[in-house]
Amino acid sequence: LHMHTLIARFFLCYYTVKRAIQYWLDKSTIHVVPRWIGFVVLLAIFFLRIYLIQGYFIVAYGLGIFLLNNFIAFLSPLEDPNEGPTLPQSSKEEYRPFTRRLPEFKFWLACTRGTLTSFGMTF
């Protein structure tokens, strides 16, 4: 086989896998509780691995900092409350609901990817 044929096959497989992953991510957006249960199970398996092999504590520490950073971004508002009006001063002003800096799905996805990456770093 020629080199360009191998490269073409590689990219075909890559985009097929990427499309399949995106399909399942799109299907999972409405299933909030099962997604988070899966994340907690994945995190428990990761920490069980760290405990059993008694190593890679720096990877676990880095994951903890990463998860904490994402959690803070999830709890933070999109707009800085010190820069503008926070609550309507009269009934004529428009109410704006709380908008997160990091939406729930992106928070879950970042945490899951971070845990999977950390899990891979322990091999």
JSON list of N, CA, C and O in Angstrom, two decimals, residues 2-31:
[
{"chain": "A", "resi": 2, "resn": "HIS", "atom": "N", "xyz": [0.39, 2.25, -0.66]},
{"chain": "A", "resi": 2, "resn": "HIS", "atom": "CA", "xyz": [1.12, 3.51, -0.70]},
{"chain": "A", "resi": 2, "resn": "HIS", "atom": "C", "xyz": [0.88, 4.30, 0.58]},
{"chain": "A", "resi": 2, "resn": "HIS", "atom": "O", "xyz": [-0.11, 4.11, 1.28]},
{"chain": "A", "resi": 3, "resn": "MET", "atom": "N", "xyz": [1.78, 5.20, 0.85]},
{"chain": "A", "resi": 3, "resn": "MET", "atom": "CA", "xyz": [1.70, 5.99, 2.08]},
{"chain": "A", "resi": 3, "resn": "MET", "atom": "C", "xyz": [0.43, 6.85, 2.10]},
{"chain": "A", "resi": 3, "resn": "MET", "atom": "O", "xyz": [-0.22, 6.96, 3.15]},
{"chain": "A", "resi": 4, "resn": "HIS", "atom": "N", "xyz": [0.05, 7.44, 0.99]},
{"chain": "A", "resi": 4, "resn": "HIS", "atom": "CA", "xyz": [-1.15, 8.29, 0.99]},
{"chain": "A", "resi": 4, "resn": "HIS", "atom": "C", "xyz": [-2.41, 7.46, 1.23]},
{"chain": "A", "resi": 4, "resn": "HIS", "atom": "O", "xyz": [-3.38, 7.95, 1.79]},
{"chain": "A", "resi": 5, "resn": "THR", "atom": "N", "xyz": [-2.42, 6.20, 0.84]},
{"chain": "A", "resi": 5, "resn": "THR", "atom": "CA", "xyz": [-3.56, 5.33, 1.10]},
{"chain": "A", "resi": 5, "resn": "THR", "atom": "C", "xyz": [-3.67, 5.04, 2.59]},
{"chain": "A", "resi": 5, "resn": "THR", "atom": "O", "xyz": [-4.78, 5.04, 3.15]},
{"chain": "A", "resi": 6, "resn": "LEU", "atom": "N", "xyz": [-2.53, 4.79, 3.23]},
{"chain": "A", "resi": 6, "resn": "LEU", "atom": "CA", "xyz": [-2.55, 4.54, 4.68]},
{"chain": "A", "resi": 6, "resn": "LEU", "atom": "C", "xyz": [-3.00, 5.77, 5.44]},
{"chain": "A", "resi": 6, "resn": "LEU", "atom": "O", "xyz": [-3.77, 5.67, 6.41]},
{"chain": "A", "resi": 7, "resn": "ILE", "atom": "N", "xyz": [-2.53, 6.92, 5.02]},
{"chain": "A", "resi": 7, "resn": "ILE", "atom": "CA", "xyz": [-2.93, 8.17, 5.68]},
{"chain": "A", "resi": 7, "resn": "ILE", "atom": "C", "xyz": [-4.42, 8.41, 5.49]},
{"chain": "A", "resi": 7, "resn": "ILE", "atom": "O", "xyz": [-5.12, 8.81, 6.43]},
{"chain": "A", "resi": 8, "resn": "ALA", "atom": "N", "xyz": [-4.92, 8.17, 4.30]},
{"chain": "A", "resi": 8, "resn": "ALA", "atom": "CA", "xyz": [-6.35, 8.36, 4.03]},
{"chain": "A", "resi": 8, "resn": "ALA", "atom": "C", "xyz": [-7.18, 7.41, 4.88]},
{"chain": "A", "resi": 8, "resn": "ALA", "atom": "O", "xyz": [-8.22, 7.81, 5.43]},
{"chain": "A", "resi": 9, "resn": "ARG", "atom": "N", "xyz": [-6.75, 6.16, 5.02]},
{"chain": "A", "resi": 9, "resn": "ARG", "atom": "CA", "xyz": [-7.48, 5.20, 5.85]},
{"chain": "A", "resi": 9, "resn": "ARG", "atom": "C", "xyz": [-7.46, 5.61, 7.31]},
{"chain": "A", "resi": 9, "resn": "ARG", "atom": "O", "xyz": [-8.45, 5.47, 8.02]},
{"chain": "A", "resi": 10, "resn": "PHE", "atom": "N", "xyz": [-6.30, 6.11, 7.77]},
{"chain": "A", "resi": 10, "resn": "PHE", "atom": "CA", "xyz": [-6.19, 6.56, 9.15]},
{"chain": "A", "resi": 10, "resn": "PHE", "atom": "C", "xyz": [-7.19, 7.68, 9.42]},
{"chain": "A", "resi": 10, "resn": "PHE", "atom": "O", "xyz": [-7.91, 7.66, 10.43]},
{"chain": "A", "resi": 11, "resn": "PHE", "atom": "N", "xyz": [-7.22, 8.68, 8.55]},
{"chain": "A", "resi": 11, "resn": "PHE", "atom": "CA", "xyz": [-8.12, 9.81, 8.77]},
{"chain": "A", "resi": 11, "resn": "PHE", "atom": "C", "xyz": [-9.58, 9.41, 8.63]},
{"chain": "A", "resi": 11, "resn": "PHE", "atom": "O", "xyz": [-10.45, 9.94, 9.32]},
{"chain": "A", "resi": 12, "resn": "LEU", "atom": "N", "xyz": [-9.88, 8.45, 7.77]},
{"chain": "A", "resi": 12, "resn": "LEU", "atom": "CA", "xyz": [-11.24, 7.94, 7.66]},
{"chain": "A", "resi": 12, "resn": "LEU", "atom": "C", "xyz": [-11.67, 7.28, 8.97]},
{"chain": "A", "resi": 12, "resn": "LEU", "atom": "O", "xyz": [-12.76, 7.55, 9.48]},
{"chain": "A", "resi": 13, "resn": "CYS", "atom": "N", "xyz": [-10.80, 6.45, 9.53]},
{"chain": "A", "resi": 13, "resn": "CYS", "atom": "CA", "xyz": [-11.09, 5.82, 10.83]},
{"chain": "A", "resi": 13, "resn": "CYS", "atom": "C", "xyz": [-11.20, 6.86, 11.93]},
{"chain": "A", "resi": 13, "resn": "CYS", "atom": "O", "xyz": [-12.09, 6.79, 12.78]},
{"chain": "A", "resi": 14, "resn": "TYR", "atom": "N", "xyz": [-10.29, 7.83, 11.92]},
{"chain": "A", "resi": 14, "resn": "TYR", "atom": "CA", "xyz": [-10.28, 8.87, 12.95]},
{"chain": "A", "resi": 14, "resn": "TYR", "atom": "C", "xyz": [-11.60, 9.64, 12.94]},
{"chain": "A", "resi": 14, "resn": "TYR", "atom": "O", "xyz": [-12.22, 9.86, 13.99]},
{"chain": "A", "resi": 15, "resn": "TYR", "atom": "N", "xyz": [-12.04, 10.07, 11.77]},
{"chain": "A", "resi": 15, "resn": "TYR", "atom": "CA", "xyz": [-13.28, 10.85, 11.70]},
{"chain": "A", "resi": 15, "resn": "TYR", "atom": "C", "xyz": [-14.51, 10.00, 11.97]},
{"chain": "A", "resi": 15, "resn": "TYR", "atom": "O", "xyz": [-15.50, 10.49, 12.51]},
{"chain": "A", "resi": 16, "resn": "THR", "atom": "N", "xyz": [-14.46, 8.71, 11.65]},
{"chain": "A", "resi": 16, "resn": "THR", "atom": "CA", "xyz": [-15.56, 7.82, 11.97]},
{"chain": "A", "resi": 16, "resn": "THR", "atom": "C", "xyz": [-15.70, 7.67, 13.49]},
{"chain": "A", "resi": 16, "resn": "THR", "atom": "O", "xyz": [-16.81, 7.75, 14.03]},
{"chain": "A", "resi": 17, "resn": "VAL", "atom": "N", "xyz": [-14.58, 7.47, 14.17]},
{"chain": "A", "resi": 17, "resn": "VAL", "atom": "CA", "xyz": [-14.60, 7.35, 15.63]},
{"chain": "A", "resi": 17, "resn": "VAL", "atom": "C", "xyz": [-15.03, 8.67, 16.26]},
{"chain": "A", "resi": 17, "resn": "VAL", "atom": "O", "xyz": [-15.84, 8.70, 17.20]},
{"chain": "A", "resi": 18, "resn": "LYS", "atom": "N", "xyz": [-14.51, 9.76, 15.75]},
{"chain": "A", "resi": 18, "resn": "LYS", "atom": "CA", "xyz": [-14.86, 11.09, 16.28]},
{"chain": "A", "resi": 18, "resn": "LYS", "atom": "C", "xyz": [-16.35, 11.36, 16.13]},
{"chain": "A", "resi": 18, "resn": "LYS", "atom": "O", "xyz": [-17.00, 11.88, 17.05]},
{"chain": "A", "resi": 19, "resn": "ARG", "atom": "N", "xyz": [-16.91, 10.99, 14.99]},
{"chain": "A", "resi": 19, "resn": "ARG", "atom": "CA", "xyz": [-18.35, 11.17, 14.74]},
{"chain": "A", "resi": 19, "resn": "ARG", "atom": "C", "xyz": [-19.18, 10.30, 15.69]},
{"chain": "A", "resi": 19, "resn": "ARG", "atom": "O", "xyz": [-20.21, 10.73, 16.20]},
{"chain": "A", "resi": 20, "resn": "ALA", "atom": "N", "xyz": [-18.72, 9.06, 15.93]},
{"chain": "A", "resi": 20, "resn": "ALA", "atom": "CA", "xyz": [-19.44, 8.16, 16.83]},
{"chain": "A", "resi": 20, "resn": "ALA", "atom": "C", "xyz": [-19.43, 8.70, 18.26]},
{"chain": "A", "resi": 20, "resn": "ALA", "atom": "O", "xyz": [-20.45, 8.66, 18.96]},
{"chain": "A", "resi": 21, "resn": "ILE", "atom": "N", "xyz": [-18.27, 9.21, 18.70]},
{"chain": "A", "resi": 21, "resn": "ILE", "atom": "CA", "xyz": [-18.18, 9.78, 20.04]},
{"chain": "A", "resi": 21, "resn": "ILE", "atom": "C", "xyz": [-19.10, 10.99, 20.17]},
{"chain": "A", "resi": 21, "resn": "ILE", "atom": "O", "xyz": [-19.83, 11.13, 21.15]},
{"chain": "A", "resi": 22, "resn": "GLN", "atom": "N", "xyz": [-19.11, 11.84, 19.15]},
{"chain": "A", "resi": 22, "resn": "GLN", "atom": "CA", "xyz": [-19.98, 13.03, 19.19]},
{"chain": "A", "resi": 22, "resn": "GLN", "atom": "C", "xyz": [-21.45, 12.63, 19.20]},
{"chain": "A", "resi": 22, "resn": "GLN", "atom": "O", "xyz": [-22.27, 13.26, 19.87]},
{"chain": "A", "resi": 23, "resn": "TYR", "atom": "N", "xyz": [-21.79, 11.56, 18.47]},
{"chain": "A", "resi": 23, "resn": "TYR", "atom": "CA", "xyz": [-23.17, 11.06, 18.46]},
{"chain": "A", "resi": 23, "resn": "TYR", "atom": "C", "xyz": [-23.60, 10.67, 19.86]},
{"chain": "A", "resi": 23, "resn": "TYR", "atom": "O", "xyz": [-24.68, 11.06, 20.33]},
{"chain": "A", "resi": 24, "resn": "TRP", "atom": "N", "xyz": [-22.75, 9.91, 20.56]},
{"chain": "A", "resi": 24, "resn": "TRP", "atom": "CA", "xyz": [-23.12, 9.46, 21.91]},
{"chain": "A", "resi": 24, "resn": "TRP", "atom": "C", "xyz": [-23.10, 10.60, 22.92]},
{"chain": "A", "resi": 24, "resn": "TRP", "atom": "O", "xyz": [-23.90, 10.61, 23.87]},
{"chain": "A", "resi": 25, "resn": "LEU", "atom": "N", "xyz": [-22.21, 11.57, 22.73]},
{"chain": "A", "resi": 25, "resn": "LEU", "atom": "CA", "xyz": [-22.24, 12.75, 23.60]},
{"chain": "A", "resi": 25, "resn": "LEU", "atom": "C", "xyz": [-23.53, 13.52, 23.41]},
{"chain": "A", "resi": 25, "resn": "LEU", "atom": "O", "xyz": [-24.15, 13.98, 24.39]},
{"chain": "A", "resi": 26, "resn": "ASP", "atom": "N", "xyz": [-23.96, 13.69, 22.17]},
{"chain": "A", "resi": 26, "resn": "ASP", "atom": "CA", "xyz": [-25.21, 14.39, 21.89]},
{"chain": "A", "resi": 26, "resn": "ASP", "atom": "C", "xyz": [-26.40, 13.66, 22.50]},
{"chain": "A", "resi": 26, "resn": "ASP", "atom": "O", "xyz": [-27.33, 14.28, 23.02]},
{"chain": "A", "resi": 27, "resn": "LYS", "atom": "N", "xyz": [-26.39, 12.33, 22.42]},
{"chain": "A", "resi": 27, "resn": "LYS", "atom": "CA", "xyz": [-27.49, 11.54, 22.99]},
{"chain": "A", "resi": 27, "resn": "LYS", "atom": "C", "xyz": [-27.50, 11.60, 24.52]},
{"chain": "A", "resi": 27, "resn": "LYS", "atom": "O", "xyz": [-28.55, 11.43, 25.13]},
{"chain": "A", "resi": 28, "resn": "SER", "atom": "N", "xyz": [-26.33, 11.84, 25.13]},
{"chain": "A", "resi": 28, "resn": "SER", "atom": "CA", "xyz": [-26.25, 11.81, 26.59]},
{"chain": "A", "resi": 28, "resn": "SER", "atom": "C", "xyz": [-26.57, 13.15, 27.25]},
{"chain": "A", "resi": 28, "resn": "SER", "atom": "O", "xyz": [-26.65, 13.21, 28.48]},
{"chain": "A", "resi": 29, "resn": "THR", "atom": "N", "xyz": [-26.79, 14.20, 26.48]},
{"chain": "A", "resi": 29, "resn": "THR", "atom": "CA", "xyz": [-26.99, 15.53, 27.09]},
{"chain": "A", "resi": 29, "resn": "THR", "atom": "C", "xyz": [-28.21, 15.58, 28.00]},
{"chain": "A", "resi": 29, "resn": "THR", "atom": "O", "xyz": [-28.20, 16.29, 29.00]},
{"chain": "A", "resi": 30, "resn": "ILE", "atom": "N", "xyz": [-29.25, 14.84, 27.68]},
{"chain": "A", "resi": 30, "resn": "ILE", "atom": "CA", "xyz": [-30.47, 14.91, 28.49]},
{"chain": "A", "resi": 30, "resn": "ILE", "atom": "C", "xyz": [-30.41, 14.00, 29.72]},
{"chain": "A", "resi": 30, "resn": "ILE", "atom": "O", "xyz": [-31.23, 14.12, 30.61]},
{"chain": "A", "resi": 31, "resn": "HIS", "atom": "N", "xyz": [-29.45, 13.10, 29.78]},
{"chain": "A", "resi": 31, "resn": "HIS", "atom": "CA", "xyz": [-29.35, 12.14, 30.89]},
{"chain": "A", "resi": 31, "resn": "HIS", "atom": "C", "xyz": [-28.32, 12.62, 31.91]},
{"chain": "A", "resi": 31, "resn": "HIS", "atom": "O", "xyz": [-27.21, 12.10, 32.00]}
]
